[in-house]
Tab-separated table of C-alpha atoms and ligand atoms in Angstrom:
chain	number	residue	atom	x	y	z
A	1	MET	CA	109.037	72.117	73.052
A	2	GLU	CA	109.197	73.505	76.601
A	3	THR	CA	106.696	72.729	79.276
A	4	ALA	CA	104.790	75.586	80.866
A	5	GLU	CA	107.227	75.781	83.790
A	6	GLU	CA	110.069	76.281	81.347
A	7	ILE	CA	108.491	79.190	79.490
A	8	PRO	CA	111.279	81.739	79.328
A	9	GLN	CA	110.032	84.642	81.430
A	10	THR	CA	113.150	86.708	81.153
A	11	ALA	CA	113.270	89.100	78.294
A	12	ASN	CA	116.047	91.454	77.381
A	13	TYR	CA	115.112	95.078	78.036
A	14	ASP	CA	118.636	96.412	77.810
A	15	GLU	CA	119.484	98.162	74.551
A	16	SER	CA	123.197	97.553	75.157
A	17	LYS	CA	122.557	93.791	75.093
A	18	VAL	CA	120.997	93.824	71.644
A	19	PRO	CA	123.330	91.633	69.581
A	20	ALA	CA	124.997	92.811	66.399
A	21	TYR	CA	122.850	91.708	63.495
A	22	THR	CA	122.383	92.213	59.785
A	23	LEU	CA	118.881	92.307	58.394
A	24	PRO	CA	118.117	90.380	55.235
A	25	ASP	CA	117.843	92.730	52.264
A	26	PRO	CA	114.156	92.705	51.283
A	27	LEU	CA	115.124	93.299	47.647
A	28	LEU	CA	117.404	90.278	47.310
A	29	LEU	CA	115.881	87.063	46.007
A	30	PRO	CA	116.811	83.836	47.844
A	31	GLY	CA	119.377	83.021	45.103
A	32	GLY	CA	121.011	86.418	45.645
A	33	HIS	CA	119.561	88.201	42.608
A	34	PRO	CA	118.484	91.782	43.239
A	35	VAL	CA	114.937	92.936	42.539
A	36	THR	CA	115.288	96.180	40.595
A	37	ASP	CA	111.804	97.081	39.416
A	38	ALA	CA	108.173	96.806	40.458
A	39	ALA	CA	107.367	94.042	37.980
A	40	ALA	CA	110.161	91.850	39.368
A	41	TRP	CA	108.961	92.514	42.918
A	42	PHE	CA	105.444	91.326	42.152
A	43	GLU	CA	106.555	88.423	39.951
A	44	LYS	CA	109.463	87.135	42.003
A	45	GLY	CA	110.412	89.064	45.149
A	46	ARG	CA	107.009	89.219	46.729
A	47	PRO	CA	106.015	85.585	46.058
A	48	ALA	CA	109.392	84.335	47.364
A	49	THR	CA	109.113	86.413	50.536
A	50	PHE	CA	105.505	85.426	51.021
A	51	LEU	CA	106.306	81.726	50.646
A	52	GLU	CA	108.880	81.919	53.431
A	53	PHE	CA	106.486	83.558	55.890
A	54	GLU	CA	103.796	81.106	54.925
A	55	THR	CA	105.943	77.994	55.258
A	56	LEU	CA	107.974	78.868	58.330
A	57	MET	CA	105.878	81.216	60.434
A	58	TYR	CA	102.113	81.687	60.013
A	59	GLY	CA	101.390	78.532	58.000
A	60	ARG	CA	99.532	78.134	54.756
A	61	THR	CA	95.899	79.202	54.636
A	62	PRO	CA	93.810	76.592	52.816
A	63	SER	CA	92.350	77.946	49.621
A	64	LYS	CA	89.175	75.849	49.429
A	65	THR	CA	86.085	77.990	48.935
A	66	LEU	CA	83.386	77.225	51.476
A	67	PRO	CA	79.605	77.427	51.063
A	68	VAL	CA	79.430	80.727	52.949
A	69	ARG	CA	76.011	82.152	53.719
A	70	SER	CA	74.939	85.172	55.713
A	71	GLU	CA	71.964	86.092	57.836
A	72	ILE	CA	71.091	89.661	58.804
A	73	LEU	CA	70.373	89.641	62.538
A	74	SER	CA	69.638	93.298	63.129
A	75	LEU	CA	69.491	96.678	61.502
A	76	ASN	CA	69.296	99.822	63.599
A	77	PRO	CA	69.122	103.100	61.662
A	78	ARG	CA	69.531	105.147	64.833
A	79	ALA	CA	72.589	103.706	66.533
A	80	LEU	CA	75.228	105.753	68.374
A	81	GLY	CA	72.746	108.439	69.369
A	82	GLY	CA	71.164	108.518	65.915
A	83	LYS	CA	74.392	109.293	64.094
A	84	ALA	CA	74.982	105.834	62.623
A	85	ILE	CA	73.263	102.813	61.229
A	86	SER	CA	74.292	99.556	62.835
A	87	GLN	CA	73.991	96.112	61.400
A	88	GLN	CA	74.738	92.644	62.756
A	89	VAL	CA	75.303	89.836	60.311
A	90	ARG	CA	75.986	86.206	61.055
A	91	ILE	CA	78.220	84.503	58.549
A	92	TYR	CA	78.138	80.701	58.382
A	93	PHE	CA	80.893	78.724	56.733
A	94	SER	CA	78.973	75.519	56.078
A	95	GLU	CA	75.435	74.182	56.032
A	96	GLN	CA	75.753	73.735	59.808
A	97	ALA	CA	75.134	76.292	62.553
A	98	GLU	CA	78.807	76.144	63.640
A	99	PRO	CA	81.271	77.584	63.070
A	100	HIS	CA	79.968	81.070	62.417
A	101	MET	CA	81.129	84.610	62.949
A	102	THR	CA	79.045	87.657	63.786
A	103	LEU	CA	80.014	90.877	62.099
A	104	LEU	CA	79.019	94.166	63.750
A	105	ILE	CA	79.023	97.189	61.437
A	106	PHE	CA	78.518	100.907	62.104
A	107	LEU	CA	78.127	103.312	59.178
A	108	PRO	CA	77.803	107.078	59.631
A	109	ASN	CA	74.422	108.511	58.661
A	110	SER	CA	76.076	111.803	57.696
A	111	GLN	CA	77.665	110.360	54.550
A	112	LYS	CA	75.755	110.183	51.291
A	113	THR	CA	78.436	108.337	49.307
A	114	PRO	CA	80.042	104.932	50.066
A	115	VAL	CA	82.320	105.252	53.086
A	116	PRO	CA	85.843	104.050	53.822
A	117	LEU	CA	85.862	101.739	56.805
A	118	PHE	CA	88.076	100.315	59.551
A	119	LEU	CA	87.874	96.573	60.086
A	120	GLY	CA	89.378	94.801	63.079
A	121	LEU	CA	88.908	91.784	65.283
A	122	ASN	CA	88.026	92.343	68.947
A	123	PHE	CA	89.235	90.454	72.020
A	124	ASN	CA	86.144	90.082	74.175
A	125	GLY	CA	83.028	90.109	72.006
A	126	ASN	CA	81.181	92.656	69.883
A	127	GLN	CA	79.132	93.700	72.910
A	128	THR	CA	82.244	95.246	74.469
A	129	VAL	CA	82.848	97.637	71.565
A	130	THR	CA	80.002	100.080	72.317
A	131	ASN	CA	77.222	100.539	74.874
A	132	GLU	CA	74.517	99.820	72.297
A	133	PRO	CA	72.013	97.561	74.078
A	134	ASP	CA	71.068	95.528	70.993
A	135	VAL	CA	74.551	94.212	70.262
A	136	LEU	CA	74.576	90.462	70.791
A	137	LEU	CA	76.843	88.911	73.388
A	138	ALA	CA	79.656	86.749	72.028
A	139	ASP	CA	78.301	83.227	71.735
A	140	HIS	CA	81.632	81.395	71.734
A	141	TRP	CA	84.364	80.703	74.305
A	142	VAL	CA	85.811	83.842	75.878
A	143	ARG	CA	88.822	84.218	78.146
A	144	ASP	CA	87.719	84.371	81.783
A	145	ASN	CA	87.876	87.864	83.215
A	146	PRO	CA	85.188	88.193	85.903
A	147	GLU	CA	85.910	91.896	86.465
A	148	ALA	CA	85.178	92.564	82.800
A	149	GLY	CA	82.107	90.342	82.700
A	150	ALA	CA	83.598	87.156	81.227
A	151	VAL	CA	82.669	84.258	83.525
A	152	ASN	CA	82.972	80.503	82.958
A	153	HIS	CA	84.202	81.290	79.465
A	154	GLN	CA	80.953	83.047	78.648
A	155	ALA	CA	80.329	86.683	77.903
A	156	THR	CA	77.804	88.314	80.245
A	157	GLU	CA	75.863	91.603	80.197
A	158	ALA	CA	78.448	93.071	82.564
A	159	SER	CA	80.947	93.089	79.708
A	160	ARG	CA	78.843	95.416	77.551
A	161	GLY	CA	80.734	98.568	76.656
A	162	THR	CA	83.943	97.593	78.453
A	163	GLY	CA	85.938	98.296	75.274
A	164	VAL	CA	84.347	101.628	74.308
A	165	GLU	CA	87.609	103.514	74.848
A	166	ASN	CA	89.510	101.020	72.710
A	167	TRP	CA	87.098	101.212	69.792
A	168	GLN	CA	86.002	104.855	69.589
A	169	ALA	CA	82.996	104.064	67.386
A	170	GLN	CA	81.596	107.562	67.960
A	171	LEU	CA	84.793	109.308	66.909
A	172	ILE	CA	85.251	107.050	63.872
A	173	THR	CA	81.732	107.553	62.544
A	174	ASP	CA	81.824	111.296	63.364
A	175	ARG	CA	84.865	111.497	61.120
A	176	GLY	CA	82.934	109.860	58.279
A	177	TYR	CA	84.262	106.322	58.486
A	178	GLY	CA	82.553	103.017	58.992
A	179	LEU	CA	83.661	100.525	61.623
A	180	ALA	CA	83.291	96.758	61.395
A	181	THR	CA	84.381	94.190	63.930
A	182	VAL	CA	84.197	90.473	64.712
A	183	TYR	CA	84.986	88.637	67.931
A	184	TYR	CA	88.204	86.726	67.173
A	185	GLY	CA	87.063	83.655	69.118
A	186	ASP	CA	84.320	83.159	66.522
A	187	LEU	CA	87.054	82.038	64.148
A	188	ASP	CA	89.268	80.116	66.508
A	189	PRO	CA	88.943	80.215	70.303
A	190	ASP	CA	92.254	81.412	71.710
A	191	PHE	CA	93.425	78.353	73.604
A	192	ASP	CA	95.376	75.304	72.559
A	193	ASP	CA	92.676	72.767	71.676
A	194	ASP	CA	94.718	71.094	68.938
A	195	PHE	CA	92.476	72.826	66.386
A	196	GLN	CA	89.283	70.935	67.075
A	197	ASN	CA	87.200	74.105	67.450
A	198	GLY	CA	87.059	77.044	65.115
A	199	VAL	CA	87.317	77.007	61.351
A	200	GLN	CA	90.293	74.677	60.821
A	201	PRO	CA	88.288	71.412	60.817
A	202	LEU	CA	86.277	72.727	57.844
A	203	PHE	CA	89.379	72.285	55.765
A	204	TYR	CA	90.685	68.918	56.939
A	205	GLU	CA	91.219	66.350	54.201
A	206	GLU	CA	89.871	62.840	54.640
A	207	GLY	CA	91.553	61.425	57.778
A	208	GLN	CA	93.237	64.706	58.755
A	209	THR	CA	92.766	65.703	62.408
A	210	ARG	CA	94.999	68.758	62.776
A	211	PRO	CA	96.841	71.192	60.518
A	212	ALA	CA	100.054	69.873	58.911
A	213	PRO	CA	103.361	71.426	60.131
A	214	GLY	CA	103.299	74.049	57.370
A	215	GLU	CA	99.593	74.810	57.677
A	216	TRP	CA	97.951	77.656	59.561
A	217	GLY	CA	97.429	78.090	63.268
A	218	ALA	CA	95.131	80.475	65.112
A	219	ILE	CA	96.664	83.654	63.662
A	220	GLY	CA	96.061	82.230	60.193
A	221	ALA	CA	92.416	81.537	61.064
A	222	TRP	CA	91.917	85.024	62.491
A	223	ALA	CA	93.455	86.545	59.348
A	224	TRP	CA	91.234	84.360	57.170
A	225	GLY	CA	88.201	85.674	59.043
A	226	LEU	CA	89.200	89.254	58.248
A	227	SER	CA	89.130	88.391	54.550
A	228	ARG	CA	85.706	86.749	54.920
A	229	ALA	CA	84.471	89.906	56.638
A	230	LEU	CA	85.783	91.928	53.690
A	231	ASP	CA	83.924	89.585	51.299
A	232	PHE	CA	80.730	90.568	53.061
A	233	LEU	CA	81.579	94.275	53.188
A	234	GLU	CA	82.014	94.156	49.405
A	235	THR	CA	78.292	93.417	49.127
A	236	LEU	CA	77.245	96.567	51.019
A	237	PRO	CA	76.490	99.532	48.722
A	238	ARG	CA	77.140	102.030	51.531
A	239	VAL	CA	80.696	100.739	52.050
A	240	ASP	CA	83.533	101.509	49.664
A	241	ALA	CA	85.276	98.139	49.878
A	242	LYS	CA	88.265	99.519	47.974
A	243	ARG	CA	88.963	101.743	50.969
A	244	VAL	CA	88.936	99.283	53.858
A	245	ALA	CA	91.679	99.677	56.457
A	246	VAL	CA	92.450	96.544	58.461
A	247	LEU	CA	93.783	97.022	61.963
A	248	GLY	CA	94.527	95.058	65.087
A	249	HIS	CA	95.995	95.415	68.542
A	250	SER	CA	98.684	93.083	69.803
A	251	ARG	CA	98.026	89.436	68.801
A	252	LEU	CA	95.251	90.787	66.615
A	253	GLY	CA	97.779	93.196	65.098
A	254	LYS	CA	99.838	90.159	64.113
A	255	ALA	CA	96.666	88.765	62.501
A	256	ALA	CA	95.909	92.061	60.722
A	257	LEU	CA	99.401	92.216	59.226
A	258	TRP	CA	99.205	88.629	58.039
A	259	ALA	CA	95.709	89.224	56.622
A	260	ALA	CA	96.966	92.214	54.636
A	261	ALA	CA	100.055	90.344	53.442
A	262	GLN	CA	97.784	87.647	52.040
A	263	ASP	CA	94.854	89.717	50.833
A	264	GLN	CA	95.809	92.706	48.740
A	265	ARG	CA	92.249	94.030	48.749
A	266	PHE	CA	92.978	95.641	52.123
A	267	ALA	CA	93.777	99.232	51.204
A	268	LEU	CA	95.565	100.341	54.382
A	269	VAL	CA	97.022	98.441	57.322
A	270	ILE	CA	97.489	99.392	60.972
A	271	SER	CA	99.575	97.481	63.482
A	272	ASN	CA	98.872	98.619	67.036
A	273	GLU	CA	101.634	97.228	69.247
A	274	SER	CA	101.729	93.885	67.434
A	275	GLY	CA	105.183	93.135	68.819
A	276	SER	CA	106.988	89.830	68.466
A	277	GLY	CA	105.709	87.786	65.545
A	278	GLY	CA	104.086	90.995	64.270
A	279	ALA	CA	105.864	94.221	63.424
A	280	ALA	CA	108.879	93.846	65.754
A	281	LEU	CA	112.260	92.720	64.446
A	282	ALA	CA	113.318	89.341	65.840
A	283	ARG	CA	117.062	89.779	65.405
A	284	ARG	CA	117.150	92.465	68.087
A	285	MET	CA	116.293	89.899	70.749
A	286	PHE	CA	114.511	92.622	72.734
A	287	GLY	CA	111.285	91.883	74.606
A	288	GLU	CA	109.271	88.789	73.764
A	289	THR	CA	111.197	85.940	72.113
A	290	TYR	CA	109.990	83.242	69.752
A	291	ALA	CA	110.580	80.650	72.487
A	292	HIS	CA	108.061	82.516	74.614
A	293	LEU	CA	105.548	82.846	71.797
A	294	ASN	CA	105.740	79.163	70.956
A	295	THR	CA	105.410	77.945	74.528
A	296	ALA	CA	102.836	80.365	75.908
A	297	PHE	CA	100.790	80.288	72.689
A	298	PRO	CA	101.687	77.041	70.891
A	299	HIS	CA	98.583	77.311	68.717
A	300	TRP	CA	99.254	80.743	67.158
A	301	PHE	CA	101.819	79.983	64.474
A	302	CYS	CA	102.444	76.909	62.331
A	303	ARG	CA	104.322	73.968	63.788
A	304	ASN	CA	107.357	74.610	61.571
A	305	PHE	CA	107.805	77.874	63.464
A	306	HIS	CA	108.492	75.974	66.700
A	307	THR	CA	111.871	75.019	65.228
A	308	TYR	CA	112.870	78.659	65.687
A	309	SER	CA	112.353	78.802	69.443
A	310	HIS	CA	115.778	79.924	70.748
A	311	HIS	CA	116.841	80.423	67.110
A	312	ASP	CA	115.075	83.694	66.379
A	313	ALA	CA	117.870	84.970	64.162
A	314	ASP	CA	117.991	81.825	62.034
A	315	LEU	CA	114.853	82.561	60.063
A	316	PRO	CA	115.764	83.564	56.514
A	317	PHE	CA	113.643	86.703	56.932
A	318	ASP	CA	112.844	89.303	59.569
A	319	GLN	CA	109.634	91.179	60.213
A	320	HIS	CA	110.490	94.231	58.069
A	321	GLN	CA	109.830	91.853	55.183
A	322	LEU	CA	106.346	91.093	56.445
A	323	LEU	CA	105.727	94.848	56.337
A	324	ALA	CA	107.235	94.966	52.840
A	325	LEU	CA	104.550	92.506	51.706
A	326	ILE	CA	102.060	95.298	52.369
A	327	ALA	CA	103.803	97.738	49.986
A	328	PRO	CA	102.857	99.952	48.291
A	329	ARG	CA	99.712	100.200	50.423
A	330	PRO	CA	99.775	102.709	53.283
A	331	LEU	CA	101.048	101.137	56.491
A	332	TYR	CA	100.915	102.527	60.027
A	333	VAL	CA	102.891	100.986	62.874
A	334	ALA	CA	102.244	102.204	66.414
A	335	SER	CA	104.040	101.517	69.679
A	336	ALA	CA	103.750	102.618	73.299
A	337	SER	CA	106.730	103.759	75.323
A	338	GLU	CA	106.141	101.403	78.260
A	339	ASP	CA	105.258	98.437	76.092
A	340	LEU	CA	108.806	97.085	76.045
A	341	TRP	CA	107.546	93.498	75.708
A	342	ALA	CA	106.525	94.446	72.135
A	343	ASP	CA	109.856	96.210	71.463
A	344	PRO	CA	108.792	99.688	70.302
A	345	TYR	CA	112.160	100.449	68.719
A	346	GLY	CA	112.137	97.098	66.911
A	347	GLU	CA	108.699	97.942	65.522
A	348	TYR	CA	109.977	101.316	64.336
A	349	LEU	CA	113.044	99.761	62.722
A	350	ALA	CA	110.972	97.138	60.920
A	351	ALA	CA	108.836	99.880	59.392
A	352	GLU	CA	111.940	101.838	58.376
A	353	ASN	CA	113.569	98.788	56.865
A	354	ALA	CA	110.504	98.052	54.734
A	355	ARG	CA	111.162	101.356	52.964
A	356	PRO	CA	113.377	100.038	50.137
A	357	VAL	CA	110.383	98.098	48.815
A	358	TYR	CA	108.068	101.097	49.230
A	359	ASN	CA	110.617	103.308	47.453
A	360	LEU	CA	110.894	100.853	44.593
A	361	LEU	CA	107.125	100.614	44.143
A	362	ALA	CA	105.986	104.141	44.942
A	363	GLY	CA	108.942	106.437	44.219
A	364	ASP	CA	108.554	109.902	45.757
A	365	ALA	CA	105.114	109.033	47.114
A	366	ALA	CA	106.689	106.340	49.320
A	367	ARG	CA	107.752	108.751	52.024
A	368	ASP	CA	104.288	109.335	53.466
A	369	LYS	CA	103.059	105.815	52.997
A	370	ILE	CA	104.588	104.555	56.224
A	371	GLY	CA	103.324	106.134	59.416
A	372	TYR	CA	104.660	105.551	62.927
A	373	HIS	CA	104.073	106.846	66.411
A	374	LYS	CA	105.172	105.940	69.882
A	375	ARG	CA	102.839	107.376	72.457
A	376	PRO	CA	103.501	107.534	76.187
A	377	GLY	CA	101.949	104.763	78.253
A	378	GLY	CA	101.430	101.021	78.193
A	379	HIS	CA	100.100	98.224	76.031
A	380	ASP	CA	96.682	99.394	74.834
A	381	ILE	CA	94.775	100.965	71.968
A	382	THR	CA	93.523	104.403	72.928
A	383	ARG	CA	91.686	107.428	71.587
A	384	TYR	CA	95.037	109.033	70.840
A	385	ASP	CA	95.987	106.061	68.655
A	386	TRP	CA	92.677	106.259	66.776
A	387	GLU	CA	93.086	109.982	66.167
A	388	ARG	CA	96.417	109.280	64.474
A	389	TYR	CA	94.900	106.444	62.407
A	390	LEU	CA	92.034	108.672	61.301
A	391	ASP	CA	94.462	111.406	60.236
A	392	PHE	CA	96.511	108.834	58.336
A	393	ALA	CA	93.371	107.441	56.682
A	394	ASP	CA	92.269	110.993	55.772
A	395	ALA	CA	95.578	111.423	53.954
A	396	HIS	CA	95.380	108.126	52.072
A	397	LEU	CA	91.769	107.033	51.742
A	398	ARG	CA	90.066	110.369	51.093
B	401	GCU	C1	100.955	88.470	75.165
B	401	GCU	C2	101.835	87.928	74.068
B	401	GCU	C3	102.021	88.943	72.923
B	401	GCU	C4	100.672	89.459	72.479
B	401	GCU	C5	99.892	89.979	73.658
B	401	GCU	C6	98.476	90.449	73.333
B	401	GCU	O1	101.618	89.493	75.843
B	401	GCU	O2	103.064	87.555	74.622
B	401	GCU	O3	102.703	88.354	71.842
B	401	GCU	O4	100.831	90.436	71.462
B	401	GCU	O5	99.745	88.952	74.615
B	401	GCU	O6	97.854	89.955	72.415
B	401	GCU	O7	97.996	91.324	74.080
């Protein structure tokens, strides 16, 4: 493994330097047998593909069921200018106070029947998502960003509302959808602490002190948290848990994709600029490489994945197959033109190359099940992006 000074900073941004490559056929089983119908995909193709991603990239998520309990912290029937009800719920994963995650939920008051909902992790604490004064500050480690109110790894009042543009709670609820979010650091603080904080230690066997080489890293823990949030949403009568879209931006887009690959209850999936290790094809060698991912963020993927630093094309799969694990559920991949680090064209091609699986499972309906846009501008999630996601959700969840 490289030291920090050796982190490869140079990335290829030249389309003419993309090497010749052949993508693995998502409908060929490891032994070379073709998958020719939906039953064979779900019985053989999907499990085989899933096992490879699990073993070599994101790591296995432990399956032990924990003694989860929840505590309602607040209920505000007149949030967002009276248009929504907001609720904060703390979810504990053991008898102890830590670890816990705090789920923030907005549901539109205009809807009389159970609503479809967007669920996503946030980067800087629930208090950044709206200007609502009653939203609790993140109570776990946050990345320092004094200008945005994160000081000494603690969220401060100054951070309230700093992510309003990224979350668009008003727009989402005006369009009849719920919104639920959790601060990702509740599940696993985003620094390399050898997995002593966060949820991993809850799963250690007697004598185990860190995940095994094929077990989950931080992305796995974040994805696990999305499923635990969905467990809670299933208990809310005003939410239609069969119509929950999971979404994430960037590293949290990687987590959203992996959550949806594992948990088929998620009805629709949105990758906002998830890039390398998310929606972008590795074999293009464009933008961020696996060597960079594994050195700058050694805690994100499983340890087996470190073997593929500088060997991006040696994995038996590429990221179009991660997207194929979402089929036949509606999938939206979004890029930004200046976000070359995330390889917009590689994200587009991954979505296109997931189509054979969508076609097999959904026939004529497959065409509209994959959405894509590349908007002008840089690495971000904006109102424009949300408008596209809402239109896509209207087409598939209404
Ligand atoms: C870094 C990292 C990306 C990641 C991004 C983010 O740029 O290299 O892989 O997607 O952070 O999460 O914003």
